[in-house]
Amino acid sequence: GVLAGRLACDEATSEALRALDGLGLYAAPLDPGMRGGGRFVFHAAALASALADALRRALPAALLEGLSHVNPVFRCSRFEPDDARFRWHQDTPYSDPARGHVSRYTLLIYLTGGHGDPALELEGGVRLPTIEPFTWVIFEQRLAHEGAPYVDGRKVFLRSDLVYAAPPASLSR
């Protein structure tokens, strides 16, 4: 239920992604007991489309079955070394019954690299103490996970979802 790899993109794209951190859009968490750092949400259809194309070439067939798109709504999170960790949680799936869409997997893209205690841990024993810049991680949204700030610098990552076509009956719960 967990896959990881490195995002290969040209210099202009990597610079544009890194520049998100300097936009001054971060807000403090609404639930500071659950997480530290800051976050902002943005819509980027072109980024979602490019990621979907790349993932269609890279992911195993089982994850591609029924894949509709990458959610164009992204959350950009930033943690400084002294921020509180992001406590154990599960990501809330995206659901659009009118379109017959539901998300099943979370997509994380780490724009910065560093070391944490661990930087990311997922239910089932997956621990990533070190993350390289432009590492992507995909995991099932039913998996609880938590992350610690990097001890050696700023942690910045994007989160989105892999959205799948779903039978309407499965969305009416």
Coordinates of C-alpha atoms in Angstrom, one line a residue:
G1 CA 0.0 0.0 0.0
V2 CA 3.0 2.4 -0.1
L3 CA 5.1 3.4 -3.1
A4 CA 7.9 6.0 -3.4
G5 CA 10.1 7.4 -6.1
R6 CA 11.9 10.5 -7.3
L7 CA 10.1 13.2 -9.4
A8 CA 12.1 14.0 -12.5
C9 CA 11.4 17.5 -13.8
D10 CA 13.2 20.2 -15.7
E11 CA 14.9 23.0 -13.8
A12 CA 12.2 25.6 -14.6
T13 CA 9.5 23.3 -13.1
S14 CA 11.6 22.4 -10.0
E15 CA 12.3 26.1 -9.4
A16 CA 8.6 27.0 -9.8
L17 CA 7.6 24.3 -7.3
R18 CA 10.3 25.4 -4.8
A19 CA 9.1 29.0 -5.2
L20 CA 5.7 28.1 -3.6
D21 CA 7.5 28.3 -0.3
G22 CA 8.3 31.9 -0.7
L23 CA 4.7 33.1 -1.6
G24 CA 3.9 34.0 2.0
L25 CA 0.6 32.2 2.0
Y26 CA 1.0 29.9 4.9
A27 CA -1.6 29.9 7.7
A28 CA -1.2 28.4 11.2
P29 CA -3.0 25.1 11.7
L30 CA -6.6 25.3 12.9
D31 CA -5.8 22.3 15.1
P32 CA -2.4 23.1 16.7
G33 CA -2.7 20.1 19.1
M34 CA -2.7 17.8 16.0
R35 CA 0.0 19.5 13.9
G36 CA 2.6 22.2 13.8
G37 CA 3.9 24.1 10.9
G38 CA 1.8 26.1 8.3
R39 CA -0.2 25.2 5.3
F40 CA -2.0 26.8 2.3
V41 CA -4.3 25.3 -0.3
F42 CA -4.2 26.0 -4.0
H43 CA -5.6 24.8 -7.3
A44 CA -3.3 23.8 -10.2
A45 CA -4.9 22.0 -13.0
A46 CA -1.7 22.0 -15.2
L47 CA 0.4 20.5 -12.3
A48 CA -2.3 17.8 -11.7
S49 CA -2.5 16.9 -15.3
A50 CA 1.3 16.6 -15.7
L51 CA 1.5 14.5 -12.5
A52 CA -1.3 12.2 -13.8
D53 CA 0.6 11.7 -17.1
A54 CA 3.8 10.9 -15.3
L55 CA 2.1 8.6 -12.9
R56 CA 0.3 6.7 -15.7
R57 CA 3.8 5.8 -17.0
A58 CA 5.3 4.9 -13.6
L59 CA 2.7 3.2 -11.5
P60 CA 1.8 -0.5 -11.5
A61 CA -1.3 -1.6 -13.3
A62 CA -3.2 -2.2 -10.1
L63 CA -3.1 1.5 -9.2
L64 CA -4.0 2.6 -12.7
E65 CA -7.2 0.7 -12.9
G66 CA -10.0 3.2 -12.7
L67 CA -7.6 6.2 -12.2
S68 CA -9.4 9.3 -13.4
H69 CA -7.0 12.1 -12.4
V70 CA -4.8 13.7 -9.8
N71 CA -6.9 16.1 -7.7
P72 CA -6.0 19.6 -8.8
V73 CA -6.4 20.9 -5.2
F74 CA -3.0 20.8 -3.5
R75 CA -2.0 21.5 0.1
C76 CA 1.4 23.0 0.6
S77 CA 2.8 22.3 4.1
R78 CA 5.9 23.7 5.8
F79 CA 7.6 22.7 9.0
E80 CA 10.5 24.3 10.7
P81 CA 12.8 22.1 12.9
D82 CA 11.2 23.3 16.1
D83 CA 7.6 22.9 15.0
A84 CA 5.4 20.2 16.5
R85 CA 5.1 17.0 14.5
F86 CA 2.0 16.1 12.5
R87 CA 0.4 13.5 14.7
W88 CA -1.0 10.2 13.7
H89 CA -4.0 10.6 11.4
Q90 CA -5.7 9.3 8.3
D91 CA -6.3 11.5 5.2
T92 CA -9.9 12.3 4.4
P93 CA -10.8 10.9 1.0
Y94 CA -12.2 13.3 -1.7
S95 CA -15.6 12.3 -3.0
D96 CA -17.7 13.7 -5.7
P97 CA -20.9 11.6 -6.1
A98 CA -22.2 13.7 -9.0
R99 CA -19.1 12.8 -11.1
G100 CA -18.7 9.3 -9.7
H101 CA -15.2 10.2 -8.3
V102 CA -13.5 9.1 -5.0
S103 CA -9.9 9.3 -3.9
R104 CA -8.2 6.2 -2.6
Y105 CA -4.5 7.2 -2.4
T106 CA -2.6 10.2 -1.0
L107 CA 0.2 11.7 -3.1
L108 CA 2.9 13.5 -1.2
I109 CA 5.7 15.4 -3.0
Y110 CA 8.6 16.5 -0.8
L111 CA 10.0 19.8 -2.3
T112 CA 12.9 19.8 0.3
G113 CA 14.9 17.0 1.7
G114 CA 16.1 16.2 5.2
H115 CA 16.2 13.9 8.2
G116 CA 13.4 13.4 10.7
D117 CA 12.5 11.2 13.6
P118 CA 11.2 9.8 11.3
A119 CA 10.3 12.3 8.5
L120 CA 7.3 10.0 7.6
E121 CA 5.9 6.9 9.3
L122 CA 3.0 4.9 8.1
E123 CA 0.9 2.2 9.8
G124 CA 2.4 -1.2 9.1
G125 CA 6.0 -0.3 9.9
V126 CA 7.0 1.9 7.0
R127 CA 9.5 4.5 8.3
L128 CA 11.3 7.1 6.2
P129 CA 13.9 8.8 8.4
T130 CA 15.5 10.5 5.4
I131 CA 13.8 12.1 2.4
E132 CA 15.5 13.4 -0.7
P133 CA 14.2 16.6 -2.4
F134 CA 11.5 15.8 -5.0
T135 CA 10.6 12.4 -3.5
W136 CA 7.1 11.3 -4.1
V137 CA 5.2 8.9 -1.8
I138 CA 1.8 7.3 -2.6
F139 CA -0.1 5.4 0.0
E140 CA -3.6 4.2 0.7
Q141 CA -5.7 6.8 2.5
R142 CA -6.9 4.2 5.0
L143 CA -3.3 4.0 6.4
A144 CA -2.7 6.1 9.5
H145 CA 0.5 8.1 9.3
E146 CA 2.5 10.8 11.0
G147 CA 5.5 13.0 10.2
A148 CA 8.2 14.9 12.1
P149 CA 9.9 18.1 11.1
Y150 CA 13.3 17.7 9.6
V151 CA 16.0 18.3 12.2
D152 CA 18.3 19.8 9.7
G153 CA 16.2 22.4 7.9
R154 CA 12.8 23.4 6.5
K155 CA 10.4 20.6 5.4
V156 CA 8.1 21.6 2.5
F157 CA 5.8 19.2 0.8
L158 CA 2.7 19.0 -1.4
R159 CA -0.3 16.8 -0.8
S160 CA -3.0 15.7 -3.2
D161 CA -5.0 12.7 -4.1
L162 CA -5.3 10.0 -6.8
V163 CA -9.0 10.2 -7.9
Y164 CA -10.7 7.1 -9.3
A165 CA -14.0 6.5 -11.1
A166 CA -16.3 4.8 -8.6
P167 CA -19.7 3.1 -9.0
P168 CA -22.4 5.5 -7.6
A169 CA -23.6 2.9 -5.1
S170 CA -20.2 3.0 -3.4
L171 CA -20.4 6.8 -3.0
S172 CA -23.8 7.0 -1.3
R173 CA -22.5 5.9 2.2

